[in-house]
XYZ file of C-alpha atoms in Angstrom:
246
model
C -7.950 -10.130 18.587
C -6.370 -6.693 19.089
C -3.082 -5.863 20.764
C -3.457 -2.643 22.707
C -0.930 0.149 22.328
C -0.071 3.482 23.883
C 1.185 4.892 20.582
C -0.572 8.103 19.587
C -1.090 8.787 15.899
C -2.091 11.899 14.016
C -5.695 12.957 14.445
C -6.185 13.649 10.737
C -7.815 10.386 9.634
C -7.533 9.889 5.872
C -9.077 6.406 5.737
C -11.465 4.599 8.043
C -13.496 1.399 7.699
C -16.076 0.454 10.307
C -17.717 -2.943 10.074
C -16.914 -2.983 6.367
C -17.947 -5.991 4.301
C -16.827 -6.278 0.688
C -16.824 -8.742 -2.165
C -17.984 -9.436 -5.697
C -21.527 -9.582 -7.113
C -22.963 -9.540 -3.621
C -20.788 -12.427 -2.404
C -18.964 -11.375 0.761
C -15.198 -11.935 0.725
C -14.225 -9.617 3.592
C -16.402 -8.911 6.616
C -16.540 -6.655 9.663
C -13.318 -4.792 8.880
C -12.271 -1.975 11.207
C -9.227 -0.246 9.689
C -7.911 3.267 10.207
C -5.082 5.247 8.609
C -4.063 8.713 9.798
C -1.949 11.335 8.068
C 1.772 10.639 8.463
C 1.148 6.987 9.266
C 2.200 3.820 7.403
C -0.246 0.975 8.003
C 0.441 -2.539 6.726
C -2.175 -5.102 5.765
C -0.688 -8.601 5.816
C -1.927 -12.155 5.503
C -1.794 -15.267 3.372
C -2.764 -15.275 -0.281
C -6.546 -15.248 -0.485
C -6.987 -13.546 2.885
C -8.928 -10.674 1.302
C -6.253 -7.984 1.249
C -6.610 -6.991 -2.410
C -10.404 -7.049 -2.178
C -10.127 -4.641 0.723
C -7.840 -2.361 -1.277
C -10.113 -2.391 -4.326
C -13.050 -1.402 -2.140
C -11.157 1.422 -0.458
C -9.991 2.608 -3.886
C -13.557 2.867 -5.188
C -13.314 -0.026 -7.630
C -15.743 -2.202 -5.649
C -18.898 -1.080 -3.866
C -19.043 -1.886 -0.129
C -21.628 -4.540 0.707
C -22.131 -3.387 4.293
C -20.597 -1.135 6.923
C -19.028 2.307 6.703
C -16.128 3.562 4.615
C -14.675 7.064 4.788
C -11.887 8.086 2.403
C -10.254 11.518 2.611
C -12.983 12.790 4.900
C -15.974 11.684 2.818
C -18.259 8.738 3.540
C -19.895 9.074 0.114
C -18.878 6.376 -2.330
C -16.568 7.767 -5.015
C -14.938 6.297 -8.104
C -11.211 5.723 -8.356
C -10.835 8.731 -10.652
C -12.773 10.979 -8.263
C -10.662 9.846 -5.313
C -7.505 10.484 -7.334
C -8.628 14.058 -7.962
C -9.212 14.504 -4.228
C -5.743 13.311 -3.264
C -5.462 9.526 -3.401
C -2.801 7.592 -5.307
C -3.220 3.873 -5.916
C -0.349 1.582 -6.906
C -1.803 -1.751 -7.986
C -0.027 -5.102 -7.915
C 0.219 -4.922 -11.709
C 2.833 -2.410 -12.845
C 1.135 0.321 -14.829
C 4.017 1.652 -16.909
C 3.546 1.864 -20.661
C 6.324 -0.308 -22.023
C 6.654 1.360 -25.410
C 7.196 4.828 -23.954
C 10.397 6.090 -22.388
C 10.657 6.785 -18.684
C 10.356 10.520 -19.381
C 7.296 9.979 -21.582
C 5.631 7.863 -18.898
C 6.153 10.697 -16.439
C 4.916 13.322 -18.893
C 1.790 11.289 -19.638
C 1.046 11.195 -15.913
C 1.537 14.953 -15.614
C 4.640 14.521 -13.471
C 7.804 16.591 -13.925
C 10.927 14.495 -14.479
C 12.879 16.557 -11.955
C 10.266 15.883 -9.294
C 10.316 12.136 -9.958
C 14.111 12.112 -9.879
C 14.121 13.856 -6.522
C 12.138 10.901 -5.192
C 14.246 8.284 -6.983
C 17.568 9.717 -8.247
C 18.133 6.356 -9.965
C 15.604 7.413 -12.621
C 17.755 10.286 -13.894
C 19.933 7.997 -16.029
C 16.882 6.134 -17.305
C 14.764 8.997 -18.635
C 15.447 8.211 -22.308
C 15.158 4.441 -21.889
C 11.953 2.640 -22.948
C 10.081 1.447 -19.869
C 9.982 -2.036 -21.361
C 13.761 -2.212 -21.041
C 13.792 -1.272 -17.367
C 14.268 -3.920 -14.735
C 11.295 -4.832 -12.568
C 12.681 -2.752 -9.733
C 13.217 0.253 -12.000
C 9.672 -0.042 -13.334
C 8.349 -0.052 -9.782
C 10.461 2.986 -8.912
C 8.901 4.755 -11.888
C 5.421 3.699 -10.806
C 5.934 4.820 -7.221
C 7.598 8.070 -8.266
C 4.569 8.944 -10.410
C 2.242 8.227 -7.493
C 4.203 10.238 -4.935
C 5.027 13.153 -7.234
C 1.334 14.040 -7.330
C 1.659 14.830 -3.600
C -1.294 12.704 -2.500
C -2.790 12.725 0.975
C -3.415 8.968 0.852
C -1.343 6.276 -0.852
C -2.670 2.761 -1.413
C 0.030 0.302 -2.461
C -0.813 -3.311 -3.254
C 2.238 -5.602 -3.325
C 4.979 -3.110 -4.166
C 7.483 -5.914 -3.675
C 5.946 -8.467 -6.026
C 8.726 -10.369 -7.794
C 11.491 -8.034 -6.620
C 14.788 -8.658 -4.845
C 14.877 -7.871 -1.105
C 17.250 -4.912 -1.528
C 14.863 -3.296 -4.017
C 11.943 -3.904 -1.670
C 13.879 -2.197 1.108
C 14.551 0.809 -1.153
C 10.896 1.158 -2.164
C 9.603 0.859 1.402
C 12.167 3.373 2.657
C 10.878 5.929 0.145
C 7.310 5.281 1.278
C 8.325 5.777 4.911
C 10.132 9.012 4.066
C 7.100 10.324 2.160
C 4.843 9.615 5.134
C 7.192 11.462 7.478
C 8.036 14.437 5.280
C 4.699 14.979 3.556
C 2.301 13.863 6.281
C 1.105 11.172 3.872
C -1.206 8.407 5.049
C -0.264 5.012 3.602
C -2.018 1.639 3.453
C 0.336 -1.107 2.236
C -0.454 -4.675 1.291
C 2.779 -6.653 1.635
C 4.126 -10.191 1.686
C 7.667 -9.281 2.818
C 6.517 -9.160 6.415
C 9.786 -8.484 8.198
C 10.693 -5.690 5.789
C 7.331 -3.975 6.085
C 7.450 -4.194 9.878
C 10.624 -2.094 9.740
C 8.754 0.856 8.181
C 5.153 0.464 9.354
C 3.566 2.162 12.344
C 0.702 -0.283 12.704
C -0.279 -3.646 11.241
C -3.507 -5.496 10.541
C -3.280 -9.268 10.003
C -6.053 -10.755 7.853
C -7.218 -14.337 7.587
C -10.204 -15.593 5.582
C -11.567 -12.110 5.022
C -11.326 -10.844 8.581
C -8.834 -8.893 10.664
C -7.609 -11.424 13.193
C -4.856 -9.389 14.843
C -3.813 -5.748 14.961
C -1.246 -3.666 16.793
C 1.870 -1.581 16.357
C 4.657 -2.950 14.196
C 6.744 -3.482 17.333
C 3.975 -5.452 19.004
C 3.337 -7.630 15.961
C 7.060 -8.123 15.386
C 7.632 -9.207 18.974
C 5.363 -12.214 18.421
C 6.084 -12.913 14.770
C 6.342 -16.675 15.172
C 2.843 -16.790 16.631
C 1.558 -14.582 13.813
C 3.050 -16.937 11.229
C 1.655 -20.061 12.850
C -1.800 -18.648 13.476
C -2.460 -16.484 10.420
C 0.099 -16.844 7.644
C 1.182 -20.482 7.574
C 0.861 -22.921 5.991
C -1.012 -21.358 3.072
C 1.670 -18.773 2.282
C 4.739 -20.847 3.177
C 7.715 -19.078 4.790
C 6.956 -15.618 6.078
C 9.470 -13.960 3.721
C 8.255 -15.924 0.727
C 5.691 -13.475 -0.666
C-alpha cells in the first residue's frame, strides 16, 4: 500500500532499490523492496523488530549480496563492498557503537581521519570531551562521537541503523536534528532505521513501513503521521509494543 504525495524531491538519487530481495545464505528475509533516497532527503525505515530493516541496511551497505532485484548506490548498480562504498561517499552508522573505548575522543577522531575542530562544529558538546577516554563517555556522547565521525567525512549518503538505541528521548532529538541539518546544508541523502517513530517523523521527508520483510506502507512523514494509530495497529503492534518503545 502506498500513500500518494505531491511532494517533489531532489532528482539526484543516491540510493534506489527495485524489487530487491535480500537475506542470508540464500534464504529470503526481505522481498520486493522498492526504496529510493535522493540527495538532501531524510528517509525513515520503520517497523517492528524482525521486520527486515537491518537486513535491508546491510544489503544496501554492501555487507550482504542481493538475492534478486536491482540495487543502485551512489549511481552504480554494480555490487560493491562496504569499504568501496565508503570511499565513494557513503557513511554507515551501525546499531552497535563503533568507538574504541580505550582511546580518547580525540584519538578516536584522529584514527578515523577526522579533524577534532570539524567534529566539534557538528557537535560542540565534544569539545570538552576530547581528552576523555571514549569508554567513560555516556551512551549519548558515544553516539555523538560516532555520528560526528560519519558526517565529518562529508558523505553523499548516510545509512544510520538505530541511532537512538538505548538513549534518552532528548538525546535522540539532538542526534536526529543534526542529521536533518546535515541533509539540508550538505545535500546529504539519509536512510534511517528508527524505533522512536514520532521523533523520526519530525525530521524525515518520507517513510517506509516494513512488516515481515516487505514494505507495507509508504508516504511523506506528514501523511504517515496523520494516520499513526492505523500504522501502529496494522504494522507495528503488538510485536514491538508501544510505538515509542523502541
